[in-house]
Short mmCIF file of C-alpha atoms in Angstrom, two decimals:
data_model
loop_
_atom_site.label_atom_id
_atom_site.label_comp_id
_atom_site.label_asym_id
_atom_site.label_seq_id
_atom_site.Cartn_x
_atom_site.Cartn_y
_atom_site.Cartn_z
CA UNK A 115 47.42 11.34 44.73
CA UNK A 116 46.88 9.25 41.74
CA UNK A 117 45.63 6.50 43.59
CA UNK A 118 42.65 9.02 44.60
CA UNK A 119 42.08 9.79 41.39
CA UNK A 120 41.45 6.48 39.85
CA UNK A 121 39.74 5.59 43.25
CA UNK A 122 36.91 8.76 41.98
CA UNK A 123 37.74 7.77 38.43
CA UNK A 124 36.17 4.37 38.90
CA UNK A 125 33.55 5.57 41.44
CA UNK A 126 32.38 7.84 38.44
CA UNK A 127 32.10 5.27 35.73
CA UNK A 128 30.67 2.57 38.39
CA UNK A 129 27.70 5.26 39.56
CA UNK A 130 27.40 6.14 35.74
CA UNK A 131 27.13 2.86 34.62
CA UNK A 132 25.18 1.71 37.56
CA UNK A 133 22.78 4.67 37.33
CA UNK A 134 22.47 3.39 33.66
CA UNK A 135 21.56 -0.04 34.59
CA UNK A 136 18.68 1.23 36.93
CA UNK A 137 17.07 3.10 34.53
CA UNK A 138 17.03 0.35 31.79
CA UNK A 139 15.79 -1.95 34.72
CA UNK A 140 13.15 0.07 35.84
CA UNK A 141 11.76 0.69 32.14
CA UNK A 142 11.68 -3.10 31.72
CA UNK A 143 9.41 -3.40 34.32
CA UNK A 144 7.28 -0.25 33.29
CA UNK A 145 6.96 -2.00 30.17
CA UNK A 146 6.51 -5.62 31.26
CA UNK A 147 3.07 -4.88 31.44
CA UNK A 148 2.66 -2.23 29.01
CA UNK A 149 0.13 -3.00 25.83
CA UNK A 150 2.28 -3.64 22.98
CA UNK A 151 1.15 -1.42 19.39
CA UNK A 152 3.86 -1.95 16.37
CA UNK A 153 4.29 1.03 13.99
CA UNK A 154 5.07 0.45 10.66
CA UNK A 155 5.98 4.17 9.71
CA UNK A 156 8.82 5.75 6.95
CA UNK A 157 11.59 6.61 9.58
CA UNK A 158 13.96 7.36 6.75
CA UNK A 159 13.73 7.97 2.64
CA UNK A 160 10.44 9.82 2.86
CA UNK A 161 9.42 13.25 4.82
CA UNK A 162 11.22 13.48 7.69
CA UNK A 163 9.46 16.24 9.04
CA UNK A 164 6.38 14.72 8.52
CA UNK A 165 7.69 11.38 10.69
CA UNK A 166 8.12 13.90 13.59
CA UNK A 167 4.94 14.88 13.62
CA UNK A 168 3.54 11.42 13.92
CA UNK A 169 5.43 9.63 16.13
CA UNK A 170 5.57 12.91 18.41
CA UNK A 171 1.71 12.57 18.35
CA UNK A 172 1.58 8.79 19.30
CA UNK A 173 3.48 9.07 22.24
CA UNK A 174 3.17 12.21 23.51
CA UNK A 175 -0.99 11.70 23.00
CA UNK A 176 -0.85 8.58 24.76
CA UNK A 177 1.35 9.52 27.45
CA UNK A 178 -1.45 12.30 27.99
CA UNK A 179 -4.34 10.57 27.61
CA UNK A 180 -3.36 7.56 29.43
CA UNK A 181 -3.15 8.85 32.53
CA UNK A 182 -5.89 7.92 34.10
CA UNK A 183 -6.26 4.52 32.52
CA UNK A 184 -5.46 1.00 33.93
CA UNK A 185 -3.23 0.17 31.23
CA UNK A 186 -0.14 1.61 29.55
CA UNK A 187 0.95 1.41 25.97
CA UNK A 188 4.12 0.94 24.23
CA UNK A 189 4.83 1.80 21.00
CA UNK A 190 7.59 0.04 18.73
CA UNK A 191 8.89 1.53 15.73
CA UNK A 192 9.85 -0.03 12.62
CA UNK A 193 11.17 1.94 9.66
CA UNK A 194 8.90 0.85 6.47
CA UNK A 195 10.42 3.46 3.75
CA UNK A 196 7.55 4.16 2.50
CA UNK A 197 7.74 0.67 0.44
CA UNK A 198 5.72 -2.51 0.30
CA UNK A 199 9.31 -4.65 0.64
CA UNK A 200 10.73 -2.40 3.53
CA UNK A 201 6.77 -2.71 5.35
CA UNK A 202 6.38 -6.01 4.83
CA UNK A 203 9.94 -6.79 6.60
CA UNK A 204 9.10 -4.45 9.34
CA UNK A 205 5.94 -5.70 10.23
CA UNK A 206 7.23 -9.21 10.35
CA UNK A 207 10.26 -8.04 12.81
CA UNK A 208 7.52 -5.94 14.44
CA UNK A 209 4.91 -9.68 14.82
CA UNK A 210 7.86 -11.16 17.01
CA UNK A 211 7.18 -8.81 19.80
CA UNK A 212 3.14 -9.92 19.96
CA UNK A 213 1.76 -6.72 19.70
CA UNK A 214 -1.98 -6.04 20.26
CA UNK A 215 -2.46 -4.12 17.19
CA UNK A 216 -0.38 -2.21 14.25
CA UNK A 217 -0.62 1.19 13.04
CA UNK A 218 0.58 1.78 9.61
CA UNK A 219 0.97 4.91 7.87
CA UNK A 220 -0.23 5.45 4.31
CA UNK A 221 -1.76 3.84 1.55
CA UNK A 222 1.38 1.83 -0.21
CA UNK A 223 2.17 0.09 2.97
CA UNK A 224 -1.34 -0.69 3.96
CA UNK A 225 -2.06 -2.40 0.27
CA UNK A 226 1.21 -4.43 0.78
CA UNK A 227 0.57 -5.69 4.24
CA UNK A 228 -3.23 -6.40 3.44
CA UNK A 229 -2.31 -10.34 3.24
CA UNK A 230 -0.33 -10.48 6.49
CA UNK A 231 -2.83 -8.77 8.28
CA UNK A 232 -5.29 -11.41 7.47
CA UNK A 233 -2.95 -13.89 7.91
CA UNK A 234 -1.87 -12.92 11.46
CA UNK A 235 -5.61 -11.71 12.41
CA UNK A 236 -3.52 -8.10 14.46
CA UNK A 237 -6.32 -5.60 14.26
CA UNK A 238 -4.25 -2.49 12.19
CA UNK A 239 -5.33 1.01 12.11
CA UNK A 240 -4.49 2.95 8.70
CA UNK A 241 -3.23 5.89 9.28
CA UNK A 242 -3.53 8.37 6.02
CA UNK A 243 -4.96 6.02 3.96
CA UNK A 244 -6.64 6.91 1.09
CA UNK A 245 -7.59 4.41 -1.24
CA UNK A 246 -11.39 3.44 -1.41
CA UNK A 247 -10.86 -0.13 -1.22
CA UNK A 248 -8.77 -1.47 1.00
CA UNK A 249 -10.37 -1.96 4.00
CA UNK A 250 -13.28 -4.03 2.94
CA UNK A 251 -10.72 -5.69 2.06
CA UNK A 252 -9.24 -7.16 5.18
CA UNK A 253 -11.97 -7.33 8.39
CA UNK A 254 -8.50 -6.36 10.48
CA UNK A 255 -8.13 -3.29 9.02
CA UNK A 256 -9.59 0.01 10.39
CA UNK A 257 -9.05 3.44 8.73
CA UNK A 258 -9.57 7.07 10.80
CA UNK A 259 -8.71 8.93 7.56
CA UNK A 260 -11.40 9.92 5.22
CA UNK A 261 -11.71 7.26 1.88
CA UNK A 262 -11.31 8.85 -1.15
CA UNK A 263 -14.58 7.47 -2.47
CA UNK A 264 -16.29 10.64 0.43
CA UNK A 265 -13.94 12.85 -0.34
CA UNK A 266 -14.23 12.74 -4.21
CA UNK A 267 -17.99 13.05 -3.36
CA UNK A 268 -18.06 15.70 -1.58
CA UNK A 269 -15.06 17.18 -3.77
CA UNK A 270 -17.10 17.19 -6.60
CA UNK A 271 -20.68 18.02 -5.84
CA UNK A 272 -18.85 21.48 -4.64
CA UNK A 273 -16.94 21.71 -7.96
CA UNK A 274 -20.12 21.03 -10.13
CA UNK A 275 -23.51 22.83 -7.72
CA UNK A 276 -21.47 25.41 -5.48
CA UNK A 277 -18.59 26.46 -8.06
CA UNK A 278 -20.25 26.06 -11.28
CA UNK A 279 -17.91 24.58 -12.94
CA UNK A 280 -18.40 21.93 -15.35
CA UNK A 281 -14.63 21.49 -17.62
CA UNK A 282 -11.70 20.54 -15.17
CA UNK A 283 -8.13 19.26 -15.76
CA UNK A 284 -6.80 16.75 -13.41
CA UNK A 285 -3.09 16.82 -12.23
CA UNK A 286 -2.18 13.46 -9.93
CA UNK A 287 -0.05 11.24 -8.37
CA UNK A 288 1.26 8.57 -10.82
CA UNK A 289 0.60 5.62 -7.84
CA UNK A 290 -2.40 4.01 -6.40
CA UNK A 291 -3.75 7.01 -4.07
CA UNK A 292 -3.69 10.05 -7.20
CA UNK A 293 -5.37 6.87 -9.71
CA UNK A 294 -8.08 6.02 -6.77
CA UNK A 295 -9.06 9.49 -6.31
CA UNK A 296 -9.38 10.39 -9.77
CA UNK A 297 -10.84 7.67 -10.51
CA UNK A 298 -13.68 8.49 -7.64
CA UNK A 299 -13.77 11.87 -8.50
CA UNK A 300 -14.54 11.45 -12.37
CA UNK A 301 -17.35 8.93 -11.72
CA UNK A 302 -19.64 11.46 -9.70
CA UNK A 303 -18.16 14.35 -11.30
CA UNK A 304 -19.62 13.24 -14.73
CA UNK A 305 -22.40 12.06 -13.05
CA UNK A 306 -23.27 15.59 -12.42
CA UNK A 307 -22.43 16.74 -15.62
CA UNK A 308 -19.28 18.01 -15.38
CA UNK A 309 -16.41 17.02 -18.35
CA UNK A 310 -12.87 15.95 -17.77
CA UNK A 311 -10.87 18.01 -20.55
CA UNK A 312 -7.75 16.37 -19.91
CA UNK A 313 -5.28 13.98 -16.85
CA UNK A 314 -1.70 14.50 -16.29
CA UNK A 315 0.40 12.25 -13.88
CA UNK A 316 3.37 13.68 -12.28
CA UNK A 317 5.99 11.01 -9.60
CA UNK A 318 5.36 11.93 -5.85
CA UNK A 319 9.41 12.73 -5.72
CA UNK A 320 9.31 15.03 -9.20
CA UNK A 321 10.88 18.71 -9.43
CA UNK A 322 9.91 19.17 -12.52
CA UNK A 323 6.23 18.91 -14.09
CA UNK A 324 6.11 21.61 -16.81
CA UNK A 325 5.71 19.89 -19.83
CA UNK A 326 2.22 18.48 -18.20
CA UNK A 327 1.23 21.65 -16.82
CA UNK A 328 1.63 23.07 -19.98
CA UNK A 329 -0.46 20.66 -21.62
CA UNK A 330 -2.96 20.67 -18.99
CA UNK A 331 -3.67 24.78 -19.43
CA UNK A 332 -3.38 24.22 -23.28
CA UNK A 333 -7.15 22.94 -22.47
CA UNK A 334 -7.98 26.26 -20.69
CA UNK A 335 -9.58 24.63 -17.97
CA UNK A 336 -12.05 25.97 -15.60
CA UNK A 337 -10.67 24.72 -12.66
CA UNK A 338 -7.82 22.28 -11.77
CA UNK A 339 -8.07 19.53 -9.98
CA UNK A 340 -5.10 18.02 -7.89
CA UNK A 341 -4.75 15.19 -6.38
CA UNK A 342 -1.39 13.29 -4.92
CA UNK A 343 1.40 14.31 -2.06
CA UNK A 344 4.79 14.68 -2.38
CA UNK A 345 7.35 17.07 -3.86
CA UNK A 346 5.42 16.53 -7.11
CA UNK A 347 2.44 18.03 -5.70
CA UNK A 348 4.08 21.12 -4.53
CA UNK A 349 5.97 21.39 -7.88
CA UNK A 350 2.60 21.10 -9.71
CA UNK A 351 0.95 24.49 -7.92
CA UNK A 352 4.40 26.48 -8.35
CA UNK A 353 4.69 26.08 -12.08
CA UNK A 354 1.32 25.74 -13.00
CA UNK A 355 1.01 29.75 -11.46
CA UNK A 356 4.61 30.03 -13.19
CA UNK A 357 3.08 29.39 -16.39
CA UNK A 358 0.37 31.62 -15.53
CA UNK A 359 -2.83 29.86 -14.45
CA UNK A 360 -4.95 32.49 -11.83
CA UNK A 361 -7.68 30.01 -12.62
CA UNK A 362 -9.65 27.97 -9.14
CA UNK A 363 -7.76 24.57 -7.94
CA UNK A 364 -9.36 21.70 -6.04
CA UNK A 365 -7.96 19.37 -3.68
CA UNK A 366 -7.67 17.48 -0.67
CA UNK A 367 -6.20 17.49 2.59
CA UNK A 368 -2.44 17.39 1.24
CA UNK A 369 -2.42 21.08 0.87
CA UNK A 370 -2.78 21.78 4.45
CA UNK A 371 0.66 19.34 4.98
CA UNK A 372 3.00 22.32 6.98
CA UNK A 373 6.04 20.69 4.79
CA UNK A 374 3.67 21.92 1.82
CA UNK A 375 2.31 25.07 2.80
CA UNK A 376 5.91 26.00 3.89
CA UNK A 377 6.79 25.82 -0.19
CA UNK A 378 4.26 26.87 -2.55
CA UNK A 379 2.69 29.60 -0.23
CA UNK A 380 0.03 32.17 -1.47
CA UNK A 381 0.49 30.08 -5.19
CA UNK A 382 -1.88 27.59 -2.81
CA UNK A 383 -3.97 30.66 -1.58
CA UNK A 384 -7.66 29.84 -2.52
CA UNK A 385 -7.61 26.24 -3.24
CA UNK A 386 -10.95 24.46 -2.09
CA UNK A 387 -10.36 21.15 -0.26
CA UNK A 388 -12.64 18.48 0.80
CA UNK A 389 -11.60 17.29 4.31
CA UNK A 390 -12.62 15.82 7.90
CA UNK A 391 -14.35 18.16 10.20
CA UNK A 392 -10.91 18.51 12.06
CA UNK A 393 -10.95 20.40 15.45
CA UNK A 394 -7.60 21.18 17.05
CA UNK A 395 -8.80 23.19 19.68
CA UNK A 396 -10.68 20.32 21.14
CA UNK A 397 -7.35 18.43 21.63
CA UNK A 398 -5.87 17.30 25.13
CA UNK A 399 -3.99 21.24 26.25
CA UNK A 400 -1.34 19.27 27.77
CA UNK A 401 -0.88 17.57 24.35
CA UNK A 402 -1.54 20.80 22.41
CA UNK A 403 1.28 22.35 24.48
CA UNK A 404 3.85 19.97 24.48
CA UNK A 405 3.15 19.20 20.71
CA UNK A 406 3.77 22.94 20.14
CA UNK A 407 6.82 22.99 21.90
CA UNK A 408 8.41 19.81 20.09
CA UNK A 409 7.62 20.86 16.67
CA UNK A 410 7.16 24.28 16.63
CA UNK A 411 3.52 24.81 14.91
CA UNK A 412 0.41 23.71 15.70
CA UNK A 413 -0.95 20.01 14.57
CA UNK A 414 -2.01 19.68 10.97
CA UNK A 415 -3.56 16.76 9.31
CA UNK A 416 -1.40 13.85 9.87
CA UNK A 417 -0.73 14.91 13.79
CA UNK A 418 -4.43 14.96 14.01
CA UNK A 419 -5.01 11.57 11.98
CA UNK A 420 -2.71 10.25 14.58
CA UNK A 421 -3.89 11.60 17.34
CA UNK A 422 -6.88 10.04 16.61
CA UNK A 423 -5.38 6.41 16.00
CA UNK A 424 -4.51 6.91 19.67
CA UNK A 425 -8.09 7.75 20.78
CA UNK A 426 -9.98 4.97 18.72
CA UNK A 427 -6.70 2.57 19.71
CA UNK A 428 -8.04 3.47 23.80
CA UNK A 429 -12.00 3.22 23.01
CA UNK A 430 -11.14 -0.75 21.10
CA UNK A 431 -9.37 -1.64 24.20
CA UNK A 432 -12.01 -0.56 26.95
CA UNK A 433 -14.88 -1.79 24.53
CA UNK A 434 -13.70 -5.45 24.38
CA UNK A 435 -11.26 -8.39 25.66
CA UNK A 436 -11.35 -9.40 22.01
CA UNK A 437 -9.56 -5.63 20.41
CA UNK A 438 -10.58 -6.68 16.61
CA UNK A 439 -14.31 -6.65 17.74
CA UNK A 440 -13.49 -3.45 20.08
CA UNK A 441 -12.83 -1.21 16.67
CA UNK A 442 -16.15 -2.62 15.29
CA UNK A 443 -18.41 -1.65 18.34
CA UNK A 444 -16.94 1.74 18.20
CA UNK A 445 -20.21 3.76 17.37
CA UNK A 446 -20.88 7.67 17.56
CA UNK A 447 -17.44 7.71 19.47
CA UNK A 448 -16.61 11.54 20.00
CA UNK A 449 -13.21 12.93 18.46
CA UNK A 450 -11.78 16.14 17.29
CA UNK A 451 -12.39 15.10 14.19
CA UNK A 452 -16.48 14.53 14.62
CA UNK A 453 -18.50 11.78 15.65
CA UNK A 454 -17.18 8.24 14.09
CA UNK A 455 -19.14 5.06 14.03
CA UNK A 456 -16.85 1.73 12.16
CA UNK A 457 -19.18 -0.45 9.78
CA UNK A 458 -18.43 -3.74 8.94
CA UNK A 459 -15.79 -2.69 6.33
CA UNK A 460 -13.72 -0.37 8.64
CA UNK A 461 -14.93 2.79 7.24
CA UNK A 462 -15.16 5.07 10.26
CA UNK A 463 -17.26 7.68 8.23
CA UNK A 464 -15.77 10.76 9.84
CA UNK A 465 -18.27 14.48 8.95
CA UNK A 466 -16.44 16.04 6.35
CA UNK A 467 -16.36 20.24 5.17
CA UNK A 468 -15.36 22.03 2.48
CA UNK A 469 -12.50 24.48 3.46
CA UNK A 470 -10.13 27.64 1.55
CA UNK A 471 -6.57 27.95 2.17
CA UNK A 472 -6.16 31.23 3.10
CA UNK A 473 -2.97 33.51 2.68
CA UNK A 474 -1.96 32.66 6.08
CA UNK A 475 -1.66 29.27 5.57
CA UNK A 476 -5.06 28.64 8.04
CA UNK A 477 -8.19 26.58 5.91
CA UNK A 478 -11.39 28.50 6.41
CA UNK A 479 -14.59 26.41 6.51
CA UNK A 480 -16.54 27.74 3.07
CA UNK A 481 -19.18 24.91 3.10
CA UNK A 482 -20.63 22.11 5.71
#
């Protein structure tokens, strides 16, 4: 009898093990062929929730949208923190695989890699990045967000000929996405006339920023501008309305961020924000679905900005053998978020609205 029952004990752990081995084998050769993208994205020390949502969009957008294509993709991951040190070690463990291209989320990472990616010539995509700058700075890089020189534009022509309102305060991020949009901001919003009563700075990872919101509605300003991410940018609408302020706020995208929303609720009712022309419903439904069913909600700006990455990522790699030059020929290319066309800096120049956050949460379109 025991005999027999190490005789199926074995047979057990042999088919398990076995079973195991077939799997991994087969997925090797899936992948042997498979287009290689590295993704330098904050797995850890940064917003979890936030990571979900992007690297559920890159592969469960390319697993949908691929299926019809010659070609498959494969995505590795490489945890960049969020820092320039942890990016720039994760892109270099990444550059030992050979992948095709990068994808790296946000501005920080994007500024710190800027020399390797002109070093190693890998066209990148820069996912949620802000900053007006960068790439004109590197003819590798390719951004699907909006820059913050279009959306300060567009930002403050509403503030100043729509709104009326000509003395703002401006509450930001104290790093190099809050100090780029500002800066943007203030040069065509005193262009138009419009006067900057007073900036406060406030760390992305603050709980506390009352004694600047206090100084900021010691000014009595019109309207308050914020720009940043972060826990310090939801701390900044809950206790400016704690203190009292029932005044108009300006923004960007950041407020429509579910892991924002979820926190400062109808305090963020109202708030104007300049962003892309963003389009869920014209998403892949098989996407849409699954998306839904991963994470619970429906896209918001960062799934989108990624799903994107994934569509421009596809048109490079049917436009050209060369993939750098395949992101440059990309011209009126339809995607949910509008017609893009890349100039020779990068700048995919995406339409852009003016929306309201409404109680619910959804961003109504107030101005085109």
């Amino acid at each position: 009898m025991k005999k027999l029952i190490w005789t199926l004990v074995i047979l057990v752990v042999v088919g398990v093990f076995g079973g195991r081995a077939w799997y991994l084998h087969k997925q090797a050769e899936q992948n042997k062929d498979a287009i290689k993208i590295g993704v330098v994205v904050p797995l850890s020390g940064f917003d979890e929730n936030l990571t979900n949502r992007i690297v559920t969009t890159l592969k469960v957008a390319t697993e949908e949208l691929t299926k019809d294509k010659p070609y498959k993709i494969q995505y590795l991951f490489e945890d960049g923190k969020y820092t320039v040190k942890d990016s720039i070690s994760a892109f270099n463990k990444l550059k030992a695989s050979n992948p095709k291209a990068f994808i790296v989320f946000g501005d920080l990472p994007a500024f710190g890699l800027r020399p390797l990616i002109n070093e190693t010539k890998i066209p990148t995509i820069a996912l949620a990045l802000g900053d007006s700058k960068l790439p004109a700075q590197s003819p590798y890089m390719f951004r699907v967000s909006t820059s913050t020189t279009e959306l300060a534009k567009k930002i403050a022509e509403f503030t100043v000929n729509t709104l009326g309102k000509k003395e703002i305060a401006i509450f930001k991020s104290k790093n190099n996405y809050g100090d780029d949009f500002s800066n943007e901001f203030q040069k065509y919003y005193s262009a138009l006339g419009g006067k900057v009563l007073i900036e406060e700075s406030y760390d992305i990872l603050d709980m506390d920023v009352r004694p600047q919101a206090l100084k900021i509605l010691d000014k009595k300003p019109e309207v308050i501008a914020m720009f940043g991410f972060g826990p310090g940018y939801t701390a900044a609408f809950n206790q400016l309305a704690e203190q009292g302020y029932k005044g108009d706020f300006i923004t960007d995208h950041s407020v429509t961020d579910e892991s924002v929303w979820k926190n400062v609720h109808n305090k963020a009712a109202g708030t104007y924000l300049a962003i892309g022309d963003y389009r869920v419903n014209e998403m892949n439904p098989n996407y849409l679905e699954k998306y839904k069913a991963k994470i619970g909600a429906e896209p918001d700006v960062f799934a989108i900005l990624s799903y994107v990455s994934v569509d421009v990522l596809m048109k490079a790699l049917e436009n050209k053998t060369d993939l750098n030059q395949g992101f440059y020929d990309i011209q009126n290319f339809k995607t949910v978020m509008g017609k893009l066309s890349y100039d020779k800096d990068g700048e995919p120049h995406p339409p852009m609205v003016i929306k309201q956050m409404q109680p619910d949460g959804t961003a109504k379109v107030v101005k085109e």
